[in-house]
mmCIF file with all atom_site columns, C-alpha atoms in Angstrom:
data_model
loop_
_atom_site.group_PDB
_atom_site.id
_atom_site.type_symbol
_atom_site.label_atom_id
_atom_site.label_alt_id
_atom_site.label_comp_id
_atom_site.label_asym_id
_atom_site.label_entity_id
_atom_site.label_seq_id
_atom_site.pdbx_PDB_ins_code
_atom_site.Cartn_x
_atom_site.Cartn_y
_atom_site.Cartn_z
_atom_site.occupancy
_atom_site.B_iso_or_equiv
_atom_site.pdbx_formal_charge
_atom_site.auth_seq_id
_atom_site.auth_comp_id
_atom_site.auth_asym_id
_atom_site.auth_atom_id
_atom_site.pdbx_PDB_model_num
ATOM 1   C CA . MET A 1 1   ? 45.842 -171.577 -53.798 1.00 0.00 ? 373 MET A CA 1
ATOM 2   C CA . ALA A 1 2   ? 43.302 -171.670 -56.656 1.00 0.00 ? 374 ALA A CA 1
ATOM 3   C CA . VAL A 1 3   ? 40.777 -168.839 -56.500 1.00 0.00 ? 375 VAL A CA 1
ATOM 4   C CA . SER A 1 4   ? 37.167 -168.109 -57.878 1.00 0.00 ? 376 SER A CA 1
ATOM 5   C CA . SER A 1 5   ? 35.137 -165.082 -57.093 1.00 0.00 ? 377 SER A CA 1
ATOM 6   C CA . PRO A 1 6   ? 32.591 -162.647 -58.618 1.00 0.00 ? 378 PRO A CA 1
ATOM 7   C CA . ASP A 1 7   ? 35.039 -159.582 -57.905 1.00 0.00 ? 379 ASP A CA 1
ATOM 8   C CA . LEU A 1 8   ? 37.972 -161.709 -59.545 1.00 0.00 ? 380 LEU A CA 1
ATOM 9   C CA . LYS A 1 9   ? 35.838 -162.803 -62.687 1.00 0.00 ? 381 LYS A CA 1
ATOM 10  C CA . ALA A 1 10  ? 34.602 -159.343 -63.658 1.00 0.00 ? 382 ALA A CA 1
ATOM 11  C CA . PHE A 1 11  ? 38.648 -158.017 -63.197 1.00 0.00 ? 383 PHE A CA 1
ATOM 12  C CA . LEU A 1 12  ? 39.518 -160.591 -65.361 1.00 0.00 ? 384 LEU A CA 1
ATOM 13  C CA . ILE A 1 13  ? 37.014 -160.667 -67.978 1.00 0.00 ? 385 ILE A CA 1
ATOM 14  C CA . ALA A 1 14  ? 37.749 -156.592 -68.601 1.00 0.00 ? 386 ALA A CA 1
ATOM 15  C CA . THR A 1 15  ? 41.699 -157.561 -69.119 1.00 0.00 ? 387 THR A CA 1
ATOM 16  C CA . PRO A 1 16  ? 42.886 -158.439 -72.841 1.00 0.00 ? 388 PRO A CA 1
ATOM 17  C CA . PHE A 1 17  ? 43.396 -161.847 -71.780 1.00 0.00 ? 389 PHE A CA 1
ATOM 18  C CA . PHE A 1 18  ? 40.246 -162.994 -70.892 1.00 0.00 ? 390 PHE A CA 1
ATOM 19  C CA . GLY A 1 19  ? 38.042 -160.748 -73.309 1.00 0.00 ? 391 GLY A CA 1
ATOM 20  C CA . GLY A 1 20  ? 35.301 -162.529 -75.240 1.00 0.00 ? 392 GLY A CA 1
ATOM 21  C CA . LEU A 1 21  ? 35.591 -165.432 -73.031 1.00 0.00 ? 393 LEU A CA 1
ATOM 22  C CA . SER A 1 22  ? 31.685 -167.413 -72.583 1.00 0.00 ? 394 SER A CA 1
ATOM 23  C CA . ASP A 1 23  ? 30.772 -167.481 -69.106 1.00 0.00 ? 395 ASP A CA 1
ATOM 24  C CA . ALA A 1 24  ? 31.506 -171.768 -69.037 1.00 0.00 ? 396 ALA A CA 1
ATOM 25  C CA . GLY A 1 25  ? 35.110 -170.681 -70.472 1.00 0.00 ? 397 GLY A CA 1
ATOM 26  C CA . LEU A 1 26  ? 35.966 -168.006 -67.960 1.00 0.00 ? 398 LEU A CA 1
ATOM 27  C CA . ASP A 1 27  ? 34.803 -170.141 -65.228 1.00 0.00 ? 399 ASP A CA 1
ATOM 28  C CA . LEU A 1 28  ? 37.176 -172.987 -66.537 1.00 0.00 ? 400 LEU A CA 1
ATOM 29  C CA . LEU A 1 29  ? 40.366 -170.783 -66.825 1.00 0.00 ? 401 LEU A CA 1
ATOM 30  C CA . VAL A 1 30  ? 39.702 -168.901 -63.470 1.00 0.00 ? 402 VAL A CA 1
ATOM 31  C CA . SER A 1 31  ? 39.421 -172.472 -61.835 1.00 0.00 ? 403 SER A CA 1
ATOM 32  C CA . MET A 1 32  ? 42.851 -173.327 -62.752 1.00 0.00 ? 404 MET A CA 1
ATOM 33  C CA . LEU A 1 33  ? 44.309 -169.815 -61.687 1.00 0.00 ? 405 LEU A CA 1
ATOM 34  C CA . VAL A 1 34  ? 46.706 -169.850 -58.910 1.00 0.00 ? 406 VAL A CA 1
ATOM 35  C CA . GLU A 1 35  ? 47.181 -166.479 -56.658 1.00 0.00 ? 407 GLU A CA 1
ATOM 36  C CA . ARG A 1 36  ? 50.656 -165.886 -56.404 1.00 0.00 ? 408 ARG A CA 1
ATOM 37  C CA . ARG A 1 37  ? 51.765 -162.795 -53.875 1.00 0.00 ? 409 ARG A CA 1
ATOM 38  C CA . PHE A 1 38  ? 55.230 -160.848 -53.855 1.00 0.00 ? 410 PHE A CA 1
ATOM 39  C CA . ASP A 1 39  ? 56.573 -158.409 -51.711 1.00 0.00 ? 411 ASP A CA 1
ATOM 40  C CA . ALA A 1 40  ? 58.175 -154.777 -53.564 1.00 0.00 ? 412 ALA A CA 1
ATOM 41  C CA . GLY A 1 41  ? 61.476 -155.631 -55.140 1.00 0.00 ? 413 GLY A CA 1
ATOM 42  C CA . ALA A 1 42  ? 60.777 -159.434 -55.636 1.00 0.00 ? 414 ALA A CA 1
ATOM 43  C CA . THR A 1 43  ? 61.982 -161.515 -58.899 1.00 0.00 ? 415 THR A CA 1
ATOM 44  C CA . VAL A 1 44  ? 58.946 -162.965 -60.282 1.00 0.00 ? 416 VAL A CA 1
ATOM 45  C CA . VAL A 1 45  ? 60.568 -164.278 -63.528 1.00 0.00 ? 417 VAL A CA 1
ATOM 46  C CA . ALA A 1 46  ? 64.338 -163.883 -64.268 1.00 0.00 ? 418 ALA A CA 1
ATOM 47  C CA . GLU A 1 47  ? 66.069 -163.578 -68.145 1.00 0.00 ? 419 GLU A CA 1
ATOM 48  C CA . GLY A 1 48  ? 66.699 -167.051 -69.422 1.00 0.00 ? 420 GLY A CA 1
ATOM 49  C CA . GLU A 1 49  ? 65.291 -169.213 -67.056 1.00 0.00 ? 421 GLU A CA 1
ATOM 50  C CA . GLN A 1 50  ? 62.940 -172.218 -67.942 1.00 0.00 ? 422 GLN A CA 1
ATOM 51  C CA . GLY A 1 51  ? 59.428 -170.817 -68.011 1.00 0.00 ? 423 GLY A CA 1
ATOM 52  C CA . ARG A 1 52  ? 56.070 -172.901 -68.160 1.00 0.00 ? 424 ARG A CA 1
ATOM 53  C CA . SER A 1 53  ? 53.419 -170.434 -67.102 1.00 0.00 ? 425 SER A CA 1
ATOM 54  C CA . MET A 1 54  ? 51.957 -167.064 -67.886 1.00 0.00 ? 426 MET A CA 1
ATOM 55  C CA . PHE A 1 55  ? 50.953 -164.242 -65.165 1.00 0.00 ? 427 PHE A CA 1
ATOM 56  C CA . ILE A 1 56  ? 47.897 -161.859 -64.899 1.00 0.00 ? 428 ILE A CA 1
ATOM 57  C CA . VAL A 1 57  ? 48.581 -158.761 -62.697 1.00 0.00 ? 429 VAL A CA 1
ATOM 58  C CA . HIS A 1 58  ? 45.504 -158.140 -60.529 1.00 0.00 ? 430 HIS A CA 1
ATOM 59  C CA . SER A 1 59  ? 47.437 -155.623 -58.143 1.00 0.00 ? 431 SER A CA 1
ATOM 60  C CA . GLY A 1 60  ? 50.998 -153.967 -57.846 1.00 0.00 ? 432 GLY A CA 1
ATOM 61  C CA . LYS A 1 61  ? 53.463 -152.505 -60.119 1.00 0.00 ? 433 LYS A CA 1
ATOM 62  C CA . LEU A 1 62  ? 56.211 -154.375 -61.870 1.00 0.00 ? 434 LEU A CA 1
ATOM 63  C CA . VAL A 1 63  ? 59.487 -153.402 -64.168 1.00 0.00 ? 435 VAL A CA 1
ATOM 64  C CA . VAL A 1 64  ? 60.303 -155.506 -67.496 1.00 0.00 ? 436 VAL A CA 1
ATOM 65  C CA . SER A 1 65  ? 63.823 -155.522 -67.898 1.00 0.00 ? 437 SER A CA 1
ATOM 66  C CA . ARG A 1 66  ? 66.655 -157.417 -70.410 1.00 0.00 ? 438 ARG A CA 1
ATOM 67  C CA . LEU A 1 67  ? 69.967 -157.642 -69.878 1.00 0.00 ? 439 LEU A CA 1
ATOM 68  C CA . GLY A 1 68  ? 71.823 -155.133 -72.494 1.00 0.00 ? 440 GLY A CA 1
ATOM 69  C CA . ASN A 1 69  ? 75.158 -156.041 -74.737 1.00 0.00 ? 441 ASN A CA 1
ATOM 70  C CA . SER A 1 70  ? 77.171 -154.056 -71.711 1.00 0.00 ? 442 SER A CA 1
ATOM 71  C CA . GLY A 1 71  ? 75.539 -156.327 -69.063 1.00 0.00 ? 443 GLY A CA 1
ATOM 72  C CA . ARG A 1 72  ? 73.380 -153.967 -67.668 1.00 0.00 ? 444 ARG A CA 1
ATOM 73  C CA . ALA A 1 73  ? 69.441 -154.148 -67.044 1.00 0.00 ? 445 ALA A CA 1
ATOM 74  C CA . ILE A 1 74  ? 67.562 -152.080 -70.009 1.00 0.00 ? 446 ILE A CA 1
ATOM 75  C CA . ARG A 1 75  ? 64.156 -151.278 -68.440 1.00 0.00 ? 447 ARG A CA 1
ATOM 76  C CA . MET A 1 76  ? 61.870 -152.017 -71.338 1.00 0.00 ? 448 MET A CA 1
ATOM 77  C CA . SER A 1 77  ? 57.964 -151.848 -70.130 1.00 0.00 ? 449 SER A CA 1
ATOM 78  C CA . ASP A 1 78  ? 56.317 -151.377 -66.986 1.00 0.00 ? 450 ASP A CA 1
ATOM 79  C CA . LEU A 1 79  ? 53.188 -153.456 -65.921 1.00 0.00 ? 451 LEU A CA 1
ATOM 80  C CA . GLU A 1 80  ? 49.998 -152.565 -64.014 1.00 0.00 ? 452 GLU A CA 1
ATOM 81  C CA . PRO A 1 81  ? 46.902 -154.390 -62.935 1.00 0.00 ? 453 PRO A CA 1
ATOM 82  C CA . GLY A 1 82  ? 44.908 -155.848 -66.018 1.00 0.00 ? 454 GLY A CA 1
ATOM 83  C CA . ASP A 1 83  ? 48.334 -156.813 -68.104 1.00 0.00 ? 455 ASP A CA 1
ATOM 84  C CA . PHE A 1 84  ? 50.000 -159.952 -68.344 1.00 0.00 ? 456 PHE A CA 1
ATOM 85  C CA . PHE A 1 85  ? 53.158 -161.618 -68.954 1.00 0.00 ? 457 PHE A CA 1
ATOM 86  C CA . GLY A 1 86  ? 55.026 -164.718 -69.710 1.00 0.00 ? 458 GLY A CA 1
ATOM 87  C CA . GLU A 1 87  ? 52.887 -166.096 -72.703 1.00 0.00 ? 459 GLU A CA 1
ATOM 88  C CA . MET A 1 88  ? 55.594 -165.998 -74.580 1.00 0.00 ? 460 MET A CA 1
ATOM 89  C CA . THR A 1 89  ? 56.823 -169.337 -73.143 1.00 0.00 ? 461 THR A CA 1
ATOM 90  C CA . LEU A 1 90  ? 53.327 -170.937 -73.405 1.00 0.00 ? 462 LEU A CA 1
ATOM 91  C CA . ILE A 1 91  ? 53.462 -170.443 -77.159 1.00 0.00 ? 463 ILE A CA 1
ATOM 92  C CA . GLU A 1 92  ? 57.207 -170.899 -78.028 1.00 0.00 ? 464 GLU A CA 1
ATOM 93  C CA . MET A 1 93  ? 58.528 -173.139 -75.174 1.00 0.00 ? 465 MET A CA 1
ATOM 94  C CA . GLN A 1 94  ? 61.768 -171.191 -74.929 1.00 0.00 ? 466 GLN A CA 1
ATOM 95  C CA . ASN A 1 95  ? 62.923 -169.698 -71.834 1.00 0.00 ? 467 ASN A CA 1
ATOM 96  C CA . ARG A 1 96  ? 62.176 -166.467 -70.169 1.00 0.00 ? 468 ARG A CA 1
ATOM 97  C CA . SER A 1 97  ? 62.816 -163.554 -72.431 1.00 0.00 ? 469 SER A CA 1
ATOM 98  C CA . ALA A 1 98  ? 62.970 -160.761 -69.771 1.00 0.00 ? 470 ALA A CA 1
ATOM 99  C CA . THR A 1 99  ? 63.167 -160.231 -65.711 1.00 0.00 ? 471 THR A CA 1
ATOM 100 C CA . VAL A 1 100 ? 60.085 -159.194 -64.266 1.00 0.00 ? 472 VAL A CA 1
ATOM 101 C CA . VAL A 1 101 ? 60.619 -157.344 -60.804 1.00 0.00 ? 473 VAL A CA 1
ATOM 102 C CA . THR A 1 102 ? 57.731 -155.951 -58.674 1.00 0.00 ? 474 THR A CA 1
ATOM 103 C CA . GLU A 1 103 ? 58.149 -152.481 -57.737 1.00 0.00 ? 475 GLU A CA 1
ATOM 104 C CA . SER A 1 104 ? 55.186 -152.707 -55.108 1.00 0.00 ? 476 SER A CA 1
ATOM 105 C CA . PRO A 1 105 ? 53.577 -155.383 -53.012 1.00 0.00 ? 477 PRO A CA 1
ATOM 106 C CA . THR A 1 106 ? 51.639 -157.148 -56.089 1.00 0.00 ? 478 THR A CA 1
ATOM 107 C CA . VAL A 1 107 ? 49.126 -160.069 -56.561 1.00 0.00 ? 479 VAL A CA 1
ATOM 108 C CA . LEU A 1 108 ? 49.225 -162.027 -59.914 1.00 0.00 ? 480 LEU A CA 1
ATOM 109 C CA . TYR A 1 109 ? 47.359 -164.899 -61.195 1.00 0.00 ? 481 TYR A CA 1
ATOM 110 C CA . GLU A 1 110 ? 49.453 -167.554 -62.481 1.00 0.00 ? 482 GLU A CA 1
ATOM 111 C CA . LEU A 1 111 ? 48.251 -169.944 -65.210 1.00 0.00 ? 483 LEU A CA 1
ATOM 112 C CA . THR A 1 112 ? 50.498 -172.928 -66.460 1.00 0.00 ? 484 THR A CA 1
ATOM 113 C CA . ALA A 1 113 ? 50.990 -174.285 -69.984 1.00 0.00 ? 485 ALA A CA 1
ATOM 114 C CA . ARG A 1 114 ? 49.587 -177.842 -68.047 1.00 0.00 ? 486 ARG A CA 1
ATOM 115 C CA . ASN A 1 115 ? 46.180 -175.843 -67.326 1.00 0.00 ? 487 ASN A CA 1
ATOM 116 C CA . LEU A 1 116 ? 46.390 -174.321 -70.931 1.00 0.00 ? 488 LEU A CA 1
ATOM 117 C CA . TYR A 1 117 ? 46.439 -177.889 -72.510 1.00 0.00 ? 489 TYR A CA 1
ATOM 118 C CA . THR A 1 118 ? 43.724 -179.012 -70.433 1.00 0.00 ? 490 THR A CA 1
ATOM 119 C CA . CYS A 1 119 ? 41.794 -175.960 -71.257 1.00 0.00 ? 491 CYS A CA 1
ATOM 120 C CA . TYR A 1 120 ? 42.461 -176.661 -74.949 1.00 0.00 ? 492 TYR A CA 1
ATOM 121 C CA . LYS A 1 121 ? 40.950 -180.535 -74.287 1.00 0.00 ? 493 LYS A CA 1
ATOM 122 C CA . ALA A 1 122 ? 37.981 -179.103 -72.533 1.00 0.00 ? 494 ALA A CA 1
ATOM 123 C CA . ASP A 1 123 ? 36.877 -176.272 -74.018 1.00 0.00 ? 495 ASP A CA 1
ATOM 124 C CA . ILE A 1 124 ? 38.417 -175.317 -77.681 1.00 0.00 ? 496 ILE A CA 1
ATOM 125 C CA . HIS A 1 125 ? 36.398 -172.511 -77.974 1.00 0.00 ? 497 HIS A CA 1
ATOM 126 C CA . ALA A 1 126 ? 38.040 -170.629 -74.902 1.00 0.00 ? 498 ALA A CA 1
ATOM 127 C CA . TYR A 1 127 ? 41.570 -171.916 -75.734 1.00 0.00 ? 499 TYR A CA 1
ATOM 128 C CA . VAL A 1 128 ? 41.042 -170.428 -79.185 1.00 0.00 ? 500 VAL A CA 1
ATOM 129 C CA . ILE A 1 129 ? 39.873 -167.449 -77.391 1.00 0.00 ? 501 ILE A CA 1
ATOM 130 C CA . VAL A 1 130 ? 42.942 -166.828 -75.173 1.00 0.00 ? 502 VAL A CA 1
ATOM 131 C CA . LEU A 1 131 ? 45.213 -167.756 -78.099 1.00 0.00 ? 503 LEU A CA 1
ATOM 132 C CA . GLN A 1 132 ? 43.668 -164.991 -79.953 1.00 0.00 ? 504 GLN A CA 1
ATOM 133 C CA . ASN A 1 133 ? 43.829 -162.124 -77.234 1.00 0.00 ? 505 ASN A CA 1
ATOM 134 C CA . ILE A 1 134 ? 47.668 -163.506 -76.704 1.00 0.00 ? 506 ILE A CA 1
ATOM 135 C CA . ASN A 1 135 ? 48.029 -163.024 -80.053 1.00 0.00 ? 507 ASN A CA 1
ATOM 136 C CA . ARG A 1 136 ? 46.254 -159.497 -80.088 1.00 0.00 ? 508 ARG A CA 1
ATOM 137 C CA . GLU A 1 137 ? 48.960 -158.474 -77.300 1.00 0.00 ? 509 GLU A CA 1
ATOM 138 C CA . LEU A 1 138 ? 51.716 -159.674 -79.096 1.00 0.00 ? 510 LEU A CA 1
ATOM 139 C CA . CYS A 1 139 ? 51.009 -157.487 -82.295 1.00 0.00 ? 511 CYS A CA 1
ATOM 140 C CA . ARG A 1 140 ? 50.411 -154.845 -80.334 1.00 0.00 ? 512 ARG A CA 1
ATOM 141 C CA . ARG A 1 141 ? 53.726 -154.921 -78.532 1.00 0.00 ? 513 ARG A CA 1
ATOM 142 C CA . LEU A 1 142 ? 55.274 -155.730 -81.625 1.00 0.00 ? 514 LEU A CA 1
ATOM 143 C CA . ARG A 1 143 ? 53.669 -152.578 -83.399 1.00 0.00 ? 515 ARG A CA 1
ATOM 144 C CA . ARG A 1 144 ? 54.956 -150.639 -80.071 1.00 0.00 ? 516 ARG A CA 1
ATOM 145 C CA . ALA A 1 145 ? 58.609 -151.659 -80.887 1.00 0.00 ? 517 ALA A CA 1
ATOM 146 C CA . ASP A 1 146 ? 58.422 -150.990 -84.617 1.00 0.00 ? 518 ASP A CA 1
ATOM 147 C CA . ASN A 1 147 ? 57.437 -147.390 -83.670 1.00 0.00 ? 519 ASN A CA 1
ATOM 148 C CA . ARG A 1 148 ? 60.552 -147.222 -81.220 1.00 0.00 ? 520 ARG A CA 1
ATOM 149 C CA . ILE A 1 149 ? 63.292 -148.346 -83.812 1.00 0.00 ? 521 ILE A CA 1
ATOM 150 C CA . PRO A 1 150 ? 63.667 -145.229 -85.624 1.00 0.00 ? 522 PRO A CA 1
ATOM 151 C CA . GLU A 1 151 ? 64.149 -143.116 -82.675 1.00 0.00 ? 523 GLU A CA 1
ATOM 152 C CA . LEU A 1 152 ? 66.911 -145.414 -81.555 1.00 0.00 ? 524 LEU A CA 1
ATOM 153 C CA . GLN A 1 153 ? 68.586 -145.297 -85.283 1.00 0.00 ? 525 GLN A CA 1
ATOM 154 C CA . THR A 1 154 ? 71.942 -142.912 -84.828 1.00 0.00 ? 526 THR A CA 1
ATOM 155 C CA . PRO A 1 155 ? 71.370 -140.316 -87.639 1.00 0.00 ? 527 PRO A CA 1
ATOM 156 C CA . HIS A 1 156 ? 74.260 -140.467 -90.544 1.00 0.00 ? 528 HIS A CA 1
ATOM 157 C CA . THR A 1 157 ? 76.373 -137.856 -91.233 1.00 0.00 ? 529 THR A CA 1
ATOM 158 C CA . ASN A 1 158 ? 78.134 -137.247 -94.345 1.00 0.00 ? 530 ASN A CA 1
#
């Protein structure tokens, strides 16, 4: 179901994804969101599956994991209210890079690639702001990964 409420708008404008949007741009994007509810233990997206949407976490806790070479799931990160995921499929149109599972009952708001394209056609300024916000988050994630790589290096022995 599509959603709209002053409380939801206040929550969304405080998230990294929607920051900096005008009222009109925010209203346009909010009108496109679809609320999705999940019980604890539900798989929201699975690594390798086709993805054409992203999600904003409104409530709940989720775990992002990837399959390692051994075939076991490796916990990559945790998601909480205000976080978003799935945005990479909107940019690169590739399959999901990770699996996301709920740890508690969760409410998400979904934005599809089609809706993002509609935003592009209707309000190019809002579209650019959203892409800048996505890029900022991707850069933050890359920096965190870059900082963790040295910790994973095995010390060389002579």
